[in-house]
PDB file of C-alpha atoms in Angstrom:
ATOM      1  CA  UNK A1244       0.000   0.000   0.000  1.00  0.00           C
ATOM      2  CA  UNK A1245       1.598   3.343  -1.257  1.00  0.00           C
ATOM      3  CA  UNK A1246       2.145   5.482   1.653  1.00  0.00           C
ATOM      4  CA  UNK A1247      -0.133   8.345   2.776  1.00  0.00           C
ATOM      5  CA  UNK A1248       1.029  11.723   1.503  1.00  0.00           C
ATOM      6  CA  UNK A1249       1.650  13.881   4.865  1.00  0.00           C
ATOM      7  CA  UNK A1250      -0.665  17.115   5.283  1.00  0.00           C
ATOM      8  CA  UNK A1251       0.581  20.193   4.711  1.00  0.00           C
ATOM      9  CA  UNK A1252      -0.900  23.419   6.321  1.00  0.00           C
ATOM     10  CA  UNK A1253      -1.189  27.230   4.849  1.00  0.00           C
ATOM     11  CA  UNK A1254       0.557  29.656   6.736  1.00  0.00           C
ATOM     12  CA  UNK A1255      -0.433  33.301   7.188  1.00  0.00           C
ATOM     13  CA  UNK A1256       3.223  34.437   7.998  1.00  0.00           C
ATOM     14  CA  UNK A1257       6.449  32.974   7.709  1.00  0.00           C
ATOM     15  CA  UNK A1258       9.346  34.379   9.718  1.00  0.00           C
ATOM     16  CA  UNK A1259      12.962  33.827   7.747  1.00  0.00           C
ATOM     17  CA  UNK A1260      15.169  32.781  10.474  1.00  0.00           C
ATOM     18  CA  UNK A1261      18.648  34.027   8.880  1.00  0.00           C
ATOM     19  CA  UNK A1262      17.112  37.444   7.827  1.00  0.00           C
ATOM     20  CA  UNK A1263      15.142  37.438  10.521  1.00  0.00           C
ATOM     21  CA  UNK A1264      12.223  39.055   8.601  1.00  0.00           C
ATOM     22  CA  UNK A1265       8.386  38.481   8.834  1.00  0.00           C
ATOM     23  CA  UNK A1266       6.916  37.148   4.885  1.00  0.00           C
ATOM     24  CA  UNK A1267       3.485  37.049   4.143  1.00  0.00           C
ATOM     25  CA  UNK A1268       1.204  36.333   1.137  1.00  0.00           C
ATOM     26  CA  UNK A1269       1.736  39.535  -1.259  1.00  0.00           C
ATOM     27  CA  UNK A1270       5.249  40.717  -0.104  1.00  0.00           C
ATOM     28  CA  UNK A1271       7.802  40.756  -2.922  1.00  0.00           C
ATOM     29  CA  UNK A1272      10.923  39.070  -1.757  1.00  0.00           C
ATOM     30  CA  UNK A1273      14.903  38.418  -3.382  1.00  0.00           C
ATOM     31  CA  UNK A1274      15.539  35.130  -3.804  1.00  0.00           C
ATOM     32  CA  UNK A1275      18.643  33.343  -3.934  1.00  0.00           C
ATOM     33  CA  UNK A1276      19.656  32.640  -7.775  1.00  0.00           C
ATOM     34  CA  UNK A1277      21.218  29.139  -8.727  1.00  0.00           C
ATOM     35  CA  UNK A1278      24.333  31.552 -10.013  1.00  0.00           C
ATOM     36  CA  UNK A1279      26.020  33.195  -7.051  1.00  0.00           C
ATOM     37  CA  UNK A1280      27.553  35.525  -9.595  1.00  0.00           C
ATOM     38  CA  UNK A1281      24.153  36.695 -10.982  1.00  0.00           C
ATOM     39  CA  UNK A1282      21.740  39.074  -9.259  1.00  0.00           C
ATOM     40  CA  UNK A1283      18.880  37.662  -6.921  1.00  0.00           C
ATOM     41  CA  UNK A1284      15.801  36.848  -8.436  1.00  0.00           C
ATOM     42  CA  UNK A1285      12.871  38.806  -7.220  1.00  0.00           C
ATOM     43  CA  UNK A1286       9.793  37.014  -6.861  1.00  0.00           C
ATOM     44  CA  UNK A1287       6.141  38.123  -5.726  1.00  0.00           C
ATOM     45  CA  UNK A1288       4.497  34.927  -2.588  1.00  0.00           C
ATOM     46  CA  UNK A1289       0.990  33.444  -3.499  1.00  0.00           C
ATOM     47  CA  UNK A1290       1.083  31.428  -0.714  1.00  0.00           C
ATOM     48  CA  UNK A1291       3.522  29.861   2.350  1.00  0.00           C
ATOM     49  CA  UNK A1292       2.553  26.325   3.331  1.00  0.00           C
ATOM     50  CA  UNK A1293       4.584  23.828   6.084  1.00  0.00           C
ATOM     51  CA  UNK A1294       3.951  20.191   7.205  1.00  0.00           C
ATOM     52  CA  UNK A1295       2.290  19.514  10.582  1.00  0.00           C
ATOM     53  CA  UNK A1296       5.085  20.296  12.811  1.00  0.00           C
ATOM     54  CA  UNK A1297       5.321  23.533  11.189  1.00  0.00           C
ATOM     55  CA  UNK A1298       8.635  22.938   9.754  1.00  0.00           C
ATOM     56  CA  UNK A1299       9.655  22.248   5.651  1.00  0.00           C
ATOM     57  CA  UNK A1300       8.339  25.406   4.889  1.00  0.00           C
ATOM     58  CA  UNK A1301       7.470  26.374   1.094  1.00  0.00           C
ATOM     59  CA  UNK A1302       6.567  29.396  -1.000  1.00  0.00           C
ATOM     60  CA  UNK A1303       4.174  29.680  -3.687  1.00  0.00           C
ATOM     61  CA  UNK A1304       6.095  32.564  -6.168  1.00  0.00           C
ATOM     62  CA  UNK A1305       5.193  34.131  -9.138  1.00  0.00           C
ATOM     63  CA  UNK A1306       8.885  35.336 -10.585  1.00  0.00           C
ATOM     64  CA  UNK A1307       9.383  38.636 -11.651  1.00  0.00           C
ATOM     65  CA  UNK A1308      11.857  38.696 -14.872  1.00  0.00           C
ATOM     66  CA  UNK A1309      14.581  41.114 -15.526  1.00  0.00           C
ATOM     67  CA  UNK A1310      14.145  42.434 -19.144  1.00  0.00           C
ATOM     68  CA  UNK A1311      17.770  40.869 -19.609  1.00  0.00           C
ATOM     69  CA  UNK A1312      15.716  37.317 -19.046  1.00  0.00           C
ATOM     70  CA  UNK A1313      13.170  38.435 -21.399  1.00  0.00           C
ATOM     71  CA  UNK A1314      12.970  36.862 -24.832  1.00  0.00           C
ATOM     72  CA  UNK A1315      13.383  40.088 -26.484  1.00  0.00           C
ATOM     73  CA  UNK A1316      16.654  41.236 -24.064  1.00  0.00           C
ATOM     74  CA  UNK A1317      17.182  44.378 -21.853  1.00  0.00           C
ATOM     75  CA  UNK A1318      17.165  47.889 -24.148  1.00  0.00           C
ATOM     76  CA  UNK A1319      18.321  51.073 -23.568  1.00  0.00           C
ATOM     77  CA  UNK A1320      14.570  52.411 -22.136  1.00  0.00           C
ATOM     78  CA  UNK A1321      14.518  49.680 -19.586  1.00  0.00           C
ATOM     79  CA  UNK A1322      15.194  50.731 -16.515  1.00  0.00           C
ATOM     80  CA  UNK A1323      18.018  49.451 -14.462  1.00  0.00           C
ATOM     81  CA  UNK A1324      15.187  48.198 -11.650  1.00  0.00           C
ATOM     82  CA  UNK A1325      12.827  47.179 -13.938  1.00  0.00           C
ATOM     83  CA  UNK A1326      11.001  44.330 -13.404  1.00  0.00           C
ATOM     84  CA  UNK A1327       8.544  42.147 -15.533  1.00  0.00           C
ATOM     85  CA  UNK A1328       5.872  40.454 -13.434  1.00  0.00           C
ATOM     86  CA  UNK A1329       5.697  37.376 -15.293  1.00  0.00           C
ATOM     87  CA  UNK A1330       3.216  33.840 -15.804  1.00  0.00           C
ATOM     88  CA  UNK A1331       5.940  32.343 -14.680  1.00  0.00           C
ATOM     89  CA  UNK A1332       4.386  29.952 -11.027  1.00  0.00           C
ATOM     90  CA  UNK A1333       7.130  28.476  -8.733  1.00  0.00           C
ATOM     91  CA  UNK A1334       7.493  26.571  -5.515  1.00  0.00           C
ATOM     92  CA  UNK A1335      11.046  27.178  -3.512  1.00  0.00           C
ATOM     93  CA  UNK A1336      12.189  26.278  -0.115  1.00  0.00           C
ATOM     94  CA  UNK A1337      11.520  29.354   2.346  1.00  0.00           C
ATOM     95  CA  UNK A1338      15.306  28.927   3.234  1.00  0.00           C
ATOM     96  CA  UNK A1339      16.021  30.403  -0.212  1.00  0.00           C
ATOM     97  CA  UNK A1340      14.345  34.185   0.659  1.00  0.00           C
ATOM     98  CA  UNK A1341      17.378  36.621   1.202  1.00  0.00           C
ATOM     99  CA  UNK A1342      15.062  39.351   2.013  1.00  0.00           C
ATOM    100  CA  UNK A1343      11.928  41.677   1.436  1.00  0.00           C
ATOM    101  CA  UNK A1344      11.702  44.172  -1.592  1.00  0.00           C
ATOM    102  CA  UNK A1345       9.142  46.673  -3.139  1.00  0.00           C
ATOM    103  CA  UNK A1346       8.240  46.261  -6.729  1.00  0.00           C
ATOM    104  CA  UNK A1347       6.655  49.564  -7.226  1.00  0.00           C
ATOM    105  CA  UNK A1348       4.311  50.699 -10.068  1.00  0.00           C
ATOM    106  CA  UNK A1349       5.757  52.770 -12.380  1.00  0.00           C
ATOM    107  CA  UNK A1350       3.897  55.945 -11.580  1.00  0.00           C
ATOM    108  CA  UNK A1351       4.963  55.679  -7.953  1.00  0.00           C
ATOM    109  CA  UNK A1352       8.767  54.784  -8.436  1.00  0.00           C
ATOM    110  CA  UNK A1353       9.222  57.851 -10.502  1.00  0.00           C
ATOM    111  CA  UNK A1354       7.734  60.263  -8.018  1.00  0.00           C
ATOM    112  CA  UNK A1355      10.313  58.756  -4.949  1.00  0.00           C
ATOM    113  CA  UNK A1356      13.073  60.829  -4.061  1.00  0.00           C
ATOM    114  CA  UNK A1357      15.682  58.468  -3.242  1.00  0.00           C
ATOM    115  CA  UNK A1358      16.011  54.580  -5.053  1.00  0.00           C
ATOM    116  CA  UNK A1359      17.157  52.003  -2.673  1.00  0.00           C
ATOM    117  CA  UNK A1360      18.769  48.502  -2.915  1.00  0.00           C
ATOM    118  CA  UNK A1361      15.537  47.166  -2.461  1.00  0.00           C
ATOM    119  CA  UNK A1362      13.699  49.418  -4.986  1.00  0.00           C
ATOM    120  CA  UNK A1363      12.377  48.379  -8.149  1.00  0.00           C
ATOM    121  CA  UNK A1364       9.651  49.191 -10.063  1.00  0.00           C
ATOM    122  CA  UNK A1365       6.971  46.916 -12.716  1.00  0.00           C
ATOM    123  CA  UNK A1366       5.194  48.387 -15.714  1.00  0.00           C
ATOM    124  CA  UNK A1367       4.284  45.292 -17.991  1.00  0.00           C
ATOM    125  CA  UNK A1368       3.452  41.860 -17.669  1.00  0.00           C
ATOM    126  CA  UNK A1369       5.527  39.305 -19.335  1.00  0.00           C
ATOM    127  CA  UNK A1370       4.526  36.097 -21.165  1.00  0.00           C
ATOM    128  CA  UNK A1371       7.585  34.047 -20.537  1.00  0.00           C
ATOM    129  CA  UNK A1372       6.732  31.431 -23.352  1.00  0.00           C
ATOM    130  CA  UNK A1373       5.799  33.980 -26.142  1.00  0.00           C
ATOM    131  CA  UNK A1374       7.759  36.715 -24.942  1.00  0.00           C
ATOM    132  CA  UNK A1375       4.398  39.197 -25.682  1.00  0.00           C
ATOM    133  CA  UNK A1376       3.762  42.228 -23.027  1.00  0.00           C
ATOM    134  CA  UNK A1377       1.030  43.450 -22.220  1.00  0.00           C
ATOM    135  CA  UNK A1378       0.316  46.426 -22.021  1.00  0.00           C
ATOM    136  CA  UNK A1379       2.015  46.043 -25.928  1.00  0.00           C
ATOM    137  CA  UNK A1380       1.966  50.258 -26.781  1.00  0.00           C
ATOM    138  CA  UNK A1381       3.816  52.675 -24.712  1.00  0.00           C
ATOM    139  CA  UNK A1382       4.505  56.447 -25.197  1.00  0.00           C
ATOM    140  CA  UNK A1383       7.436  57.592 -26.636  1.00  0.00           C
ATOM    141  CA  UNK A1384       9.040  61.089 -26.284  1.00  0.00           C
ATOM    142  CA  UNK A1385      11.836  62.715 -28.002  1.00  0.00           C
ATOM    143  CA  UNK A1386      13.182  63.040 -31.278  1.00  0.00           C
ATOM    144  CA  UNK A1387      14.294  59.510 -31.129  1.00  0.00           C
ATOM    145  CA  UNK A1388      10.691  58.491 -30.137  1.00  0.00           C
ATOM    146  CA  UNK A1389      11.586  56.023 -27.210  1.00  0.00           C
ATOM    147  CA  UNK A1390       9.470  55.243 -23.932  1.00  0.00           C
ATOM    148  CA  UNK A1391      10.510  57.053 -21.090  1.00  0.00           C
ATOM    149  CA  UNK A1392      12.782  55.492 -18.864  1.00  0.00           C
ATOM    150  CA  UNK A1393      12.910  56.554 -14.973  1.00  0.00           C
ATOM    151  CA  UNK A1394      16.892  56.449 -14.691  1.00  0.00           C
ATOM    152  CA  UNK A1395      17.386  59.221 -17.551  1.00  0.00           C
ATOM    153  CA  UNK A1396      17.079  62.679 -17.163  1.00  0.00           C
ATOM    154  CA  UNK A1397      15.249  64.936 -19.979  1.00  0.00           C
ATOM    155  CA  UNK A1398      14.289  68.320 -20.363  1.00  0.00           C
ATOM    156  CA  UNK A1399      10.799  69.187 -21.282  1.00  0.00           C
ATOM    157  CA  UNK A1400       9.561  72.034 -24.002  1.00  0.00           C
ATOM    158  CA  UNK A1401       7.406  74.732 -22.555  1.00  0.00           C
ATOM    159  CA  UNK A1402       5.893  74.690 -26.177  1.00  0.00           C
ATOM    160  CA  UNK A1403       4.917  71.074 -27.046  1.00  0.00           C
ATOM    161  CA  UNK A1404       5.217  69.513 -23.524  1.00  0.00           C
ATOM    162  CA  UNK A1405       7.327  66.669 -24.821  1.00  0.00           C
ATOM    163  CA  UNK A1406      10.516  65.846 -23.453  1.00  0.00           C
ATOM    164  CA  UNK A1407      13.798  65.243 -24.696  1.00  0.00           C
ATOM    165  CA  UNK A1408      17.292  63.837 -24.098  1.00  0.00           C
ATOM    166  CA  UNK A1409      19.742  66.679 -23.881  1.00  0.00           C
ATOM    167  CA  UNK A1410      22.312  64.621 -26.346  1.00  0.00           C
ATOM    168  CA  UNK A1411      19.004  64.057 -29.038  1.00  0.00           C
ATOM    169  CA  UNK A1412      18.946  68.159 -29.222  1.00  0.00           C
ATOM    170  CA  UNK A1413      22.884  68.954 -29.095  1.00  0.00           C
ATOM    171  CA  UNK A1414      23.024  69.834 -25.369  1.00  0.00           C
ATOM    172  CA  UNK A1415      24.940  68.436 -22.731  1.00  0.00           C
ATOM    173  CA  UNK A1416      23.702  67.781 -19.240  1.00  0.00           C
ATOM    174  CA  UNK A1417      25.552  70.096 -17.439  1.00  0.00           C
ATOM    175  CA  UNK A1418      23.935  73.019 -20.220  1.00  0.00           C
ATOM    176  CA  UNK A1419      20.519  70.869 -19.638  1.00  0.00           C
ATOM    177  CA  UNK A1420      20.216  71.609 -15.870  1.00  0.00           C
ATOM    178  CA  UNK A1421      21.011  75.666 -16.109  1.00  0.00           C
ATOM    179  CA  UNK A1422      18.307  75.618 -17.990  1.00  0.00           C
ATOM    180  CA  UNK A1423      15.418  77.822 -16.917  1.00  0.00           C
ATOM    181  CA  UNK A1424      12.970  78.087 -19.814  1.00  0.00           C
ATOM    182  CA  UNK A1425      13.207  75.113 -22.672  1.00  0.00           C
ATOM    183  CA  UNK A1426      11.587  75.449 -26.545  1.00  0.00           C
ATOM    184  CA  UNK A1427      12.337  72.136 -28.977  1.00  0.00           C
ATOM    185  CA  UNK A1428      13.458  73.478 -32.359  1.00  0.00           C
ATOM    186  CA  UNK A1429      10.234  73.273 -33.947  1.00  0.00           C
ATOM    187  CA  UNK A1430       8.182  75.443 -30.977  1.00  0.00           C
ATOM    188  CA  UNK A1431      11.585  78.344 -31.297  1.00  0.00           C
ATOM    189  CA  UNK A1432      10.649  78.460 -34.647  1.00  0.00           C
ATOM    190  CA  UNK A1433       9.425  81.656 -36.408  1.00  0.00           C
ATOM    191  CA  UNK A1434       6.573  79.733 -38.200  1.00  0.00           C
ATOM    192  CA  UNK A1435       5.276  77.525 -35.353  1.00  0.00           C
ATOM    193  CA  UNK A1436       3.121  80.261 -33.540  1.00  0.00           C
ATOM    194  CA  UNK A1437      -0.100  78.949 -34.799  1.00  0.00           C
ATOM    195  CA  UNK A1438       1.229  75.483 -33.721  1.00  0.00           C
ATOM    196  CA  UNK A1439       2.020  76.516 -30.376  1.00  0.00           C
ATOM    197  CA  UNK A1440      -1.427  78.209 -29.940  1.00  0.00           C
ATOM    198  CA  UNK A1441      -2.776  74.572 -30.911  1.00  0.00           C
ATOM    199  CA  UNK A1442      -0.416  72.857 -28.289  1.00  0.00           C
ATOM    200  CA  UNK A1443      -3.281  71.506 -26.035  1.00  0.00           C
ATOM    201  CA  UNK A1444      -5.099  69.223 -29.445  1.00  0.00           C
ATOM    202  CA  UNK A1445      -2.118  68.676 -30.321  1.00  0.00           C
ATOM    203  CA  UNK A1446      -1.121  66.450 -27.378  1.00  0.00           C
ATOM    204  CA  UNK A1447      -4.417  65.107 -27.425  1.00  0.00           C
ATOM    205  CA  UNK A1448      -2.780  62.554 -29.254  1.00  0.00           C
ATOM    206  CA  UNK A1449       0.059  61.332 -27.403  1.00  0.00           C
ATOM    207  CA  UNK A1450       2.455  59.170 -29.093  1.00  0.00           C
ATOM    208  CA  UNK A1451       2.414  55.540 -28.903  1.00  0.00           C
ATOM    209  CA  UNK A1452       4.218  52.606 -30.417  1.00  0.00           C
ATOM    210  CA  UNK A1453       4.278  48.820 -30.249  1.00  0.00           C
ATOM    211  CA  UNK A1454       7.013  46.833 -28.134  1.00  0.00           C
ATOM    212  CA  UNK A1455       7.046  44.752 -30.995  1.00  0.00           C
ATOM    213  CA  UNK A1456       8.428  47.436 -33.519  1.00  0.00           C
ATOM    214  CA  UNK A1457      10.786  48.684 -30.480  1.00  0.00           C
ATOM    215  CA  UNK A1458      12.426  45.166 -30.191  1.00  0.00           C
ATOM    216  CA  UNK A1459      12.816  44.700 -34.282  1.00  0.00           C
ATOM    217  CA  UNK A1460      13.680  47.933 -34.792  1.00  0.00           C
ATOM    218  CA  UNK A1461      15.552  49.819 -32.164  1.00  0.00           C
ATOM    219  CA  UNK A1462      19.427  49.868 -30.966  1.00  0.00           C
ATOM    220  CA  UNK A1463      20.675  47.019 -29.709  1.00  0.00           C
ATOM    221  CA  UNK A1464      21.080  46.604 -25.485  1.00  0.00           C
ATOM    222  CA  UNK A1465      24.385  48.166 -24.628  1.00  0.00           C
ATOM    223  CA  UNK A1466      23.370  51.565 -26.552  1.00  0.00           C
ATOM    224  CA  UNK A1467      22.620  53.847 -23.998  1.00  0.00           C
ATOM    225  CA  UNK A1468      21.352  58.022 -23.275  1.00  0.00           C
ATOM    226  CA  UNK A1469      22.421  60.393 -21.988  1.00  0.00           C
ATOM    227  CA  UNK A1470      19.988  61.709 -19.200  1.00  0.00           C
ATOM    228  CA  UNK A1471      17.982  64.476 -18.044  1.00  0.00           C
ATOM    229  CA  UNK A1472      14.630  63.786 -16.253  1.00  0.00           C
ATOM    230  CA  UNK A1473      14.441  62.901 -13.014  1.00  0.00           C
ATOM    231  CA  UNK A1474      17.853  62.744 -10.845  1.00  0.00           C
ATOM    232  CA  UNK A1475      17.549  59.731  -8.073  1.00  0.00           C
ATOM    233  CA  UNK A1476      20.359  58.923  -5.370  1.00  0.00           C
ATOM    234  CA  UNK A1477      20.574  54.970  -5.387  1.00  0.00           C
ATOM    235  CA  UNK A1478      21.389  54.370  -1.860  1.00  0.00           C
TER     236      UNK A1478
END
């Protein structure tokens, strides 16, 4: 007779000895990765279960992917704490939780004053067997018509309201930040007043593009900007 399959119990909380932190369903935690050398993985629990004694504890995860995991690779709009949350559904040993994290959503990460370790931030959802996002359109600002990311710095035209990278209009950061007012080339232009005065339709229609055309069509990963946006102190 096969042997009866011992009961295992839900937990509410789970308290990691070695970190000695308190885990619950919801938190996002850093896991340890199979590659010492490689960055810990950051994973969102579902659920913490134990046998009867309360011991063998496990954790339900659903992994979080670093766009350099992704199918289509990290690119220079990706943020260096991005984070995808993925369909990707996991059971670890609780022993392997090296501590607590924040996965933020976009709008909040790039209103916080100061980044830490523990910082990151999610904007898409990842299908880690097609590789398809969704949402699949972003905005895209600048001349070079790229989505925004939170680590660069960009100046914004008084005119159009769009913002650009200093090095995409022939400016460096240091001439970027003494900048008081700002007007893009085409709203400085003698023959854009009756643009300007249409600013507000204009924008209306914000721009948009597909991740797809992004991916097939854009620099490859190690191309990067030059910033201007918002300055954060990574502690």
């Amino acid at each position: 007779m096969a042997k009866a399959r011992a009961a295992r119990r839900t937990l509410d909380s789970y308290t990691v000895k070695h970190i000695n932190k308190t885990v619950r369903p919801g938190d996002c935690v850093l896991m340890r990765p199979t590659d010492p050398s490689k960055p810990s993985y950051v994973a969102r629990l579902e659920k913490i279960e134990s046998d009867s004694r309360g011991a063998n504890v496990r954790v339900h995860v659903r992994w979080y992917y670093r766009p350099e995991e992704s199918i289509g690779g990290r690119r220079q709009f990706h943020g260096s704490k991005e984070v995808f949350l993925s369909d990707h559904f996991d059971i670890q040993s609780g022993d392997t939780i090296e501590g607590k994290c924040t996965v933020h959503s976009f709008k909040t990460y790039t209103k916080l004053d100061a980044v830490g370790n523990d910082d990151f931030f999610c904007r898409f959802e990842y299908n880690s067997s097609t590789g398809a996002f969704n949402p699949d359109r972003v905005p895209v600002y600048c001349k070079c018509e790229m989505p925004y990311n939170p680590d660069d710095l960009m100046v914004q035209c008084e005119g159009c309201s769009d913002w650009f990278h200093p090095n995409c209009i022939d400016m460096t950061a240091e001439e970027a930040k003494r900048l008081e007012h700002f007007f893009c080339h085409n709203c400085s232009s003698q023959d854009q007043k009756l643009h300007n005065s249409h600013v507000a339709s204009r924008h209306a229609d914000t721009k948009v593009i597909t991740l797809l055309h992004l991916f097939n069509n854009f620099c490859s990963p190690d191309d990067t900007f030059f910033s201007i946006k918002l300055s954060k102190n990574v502690s």
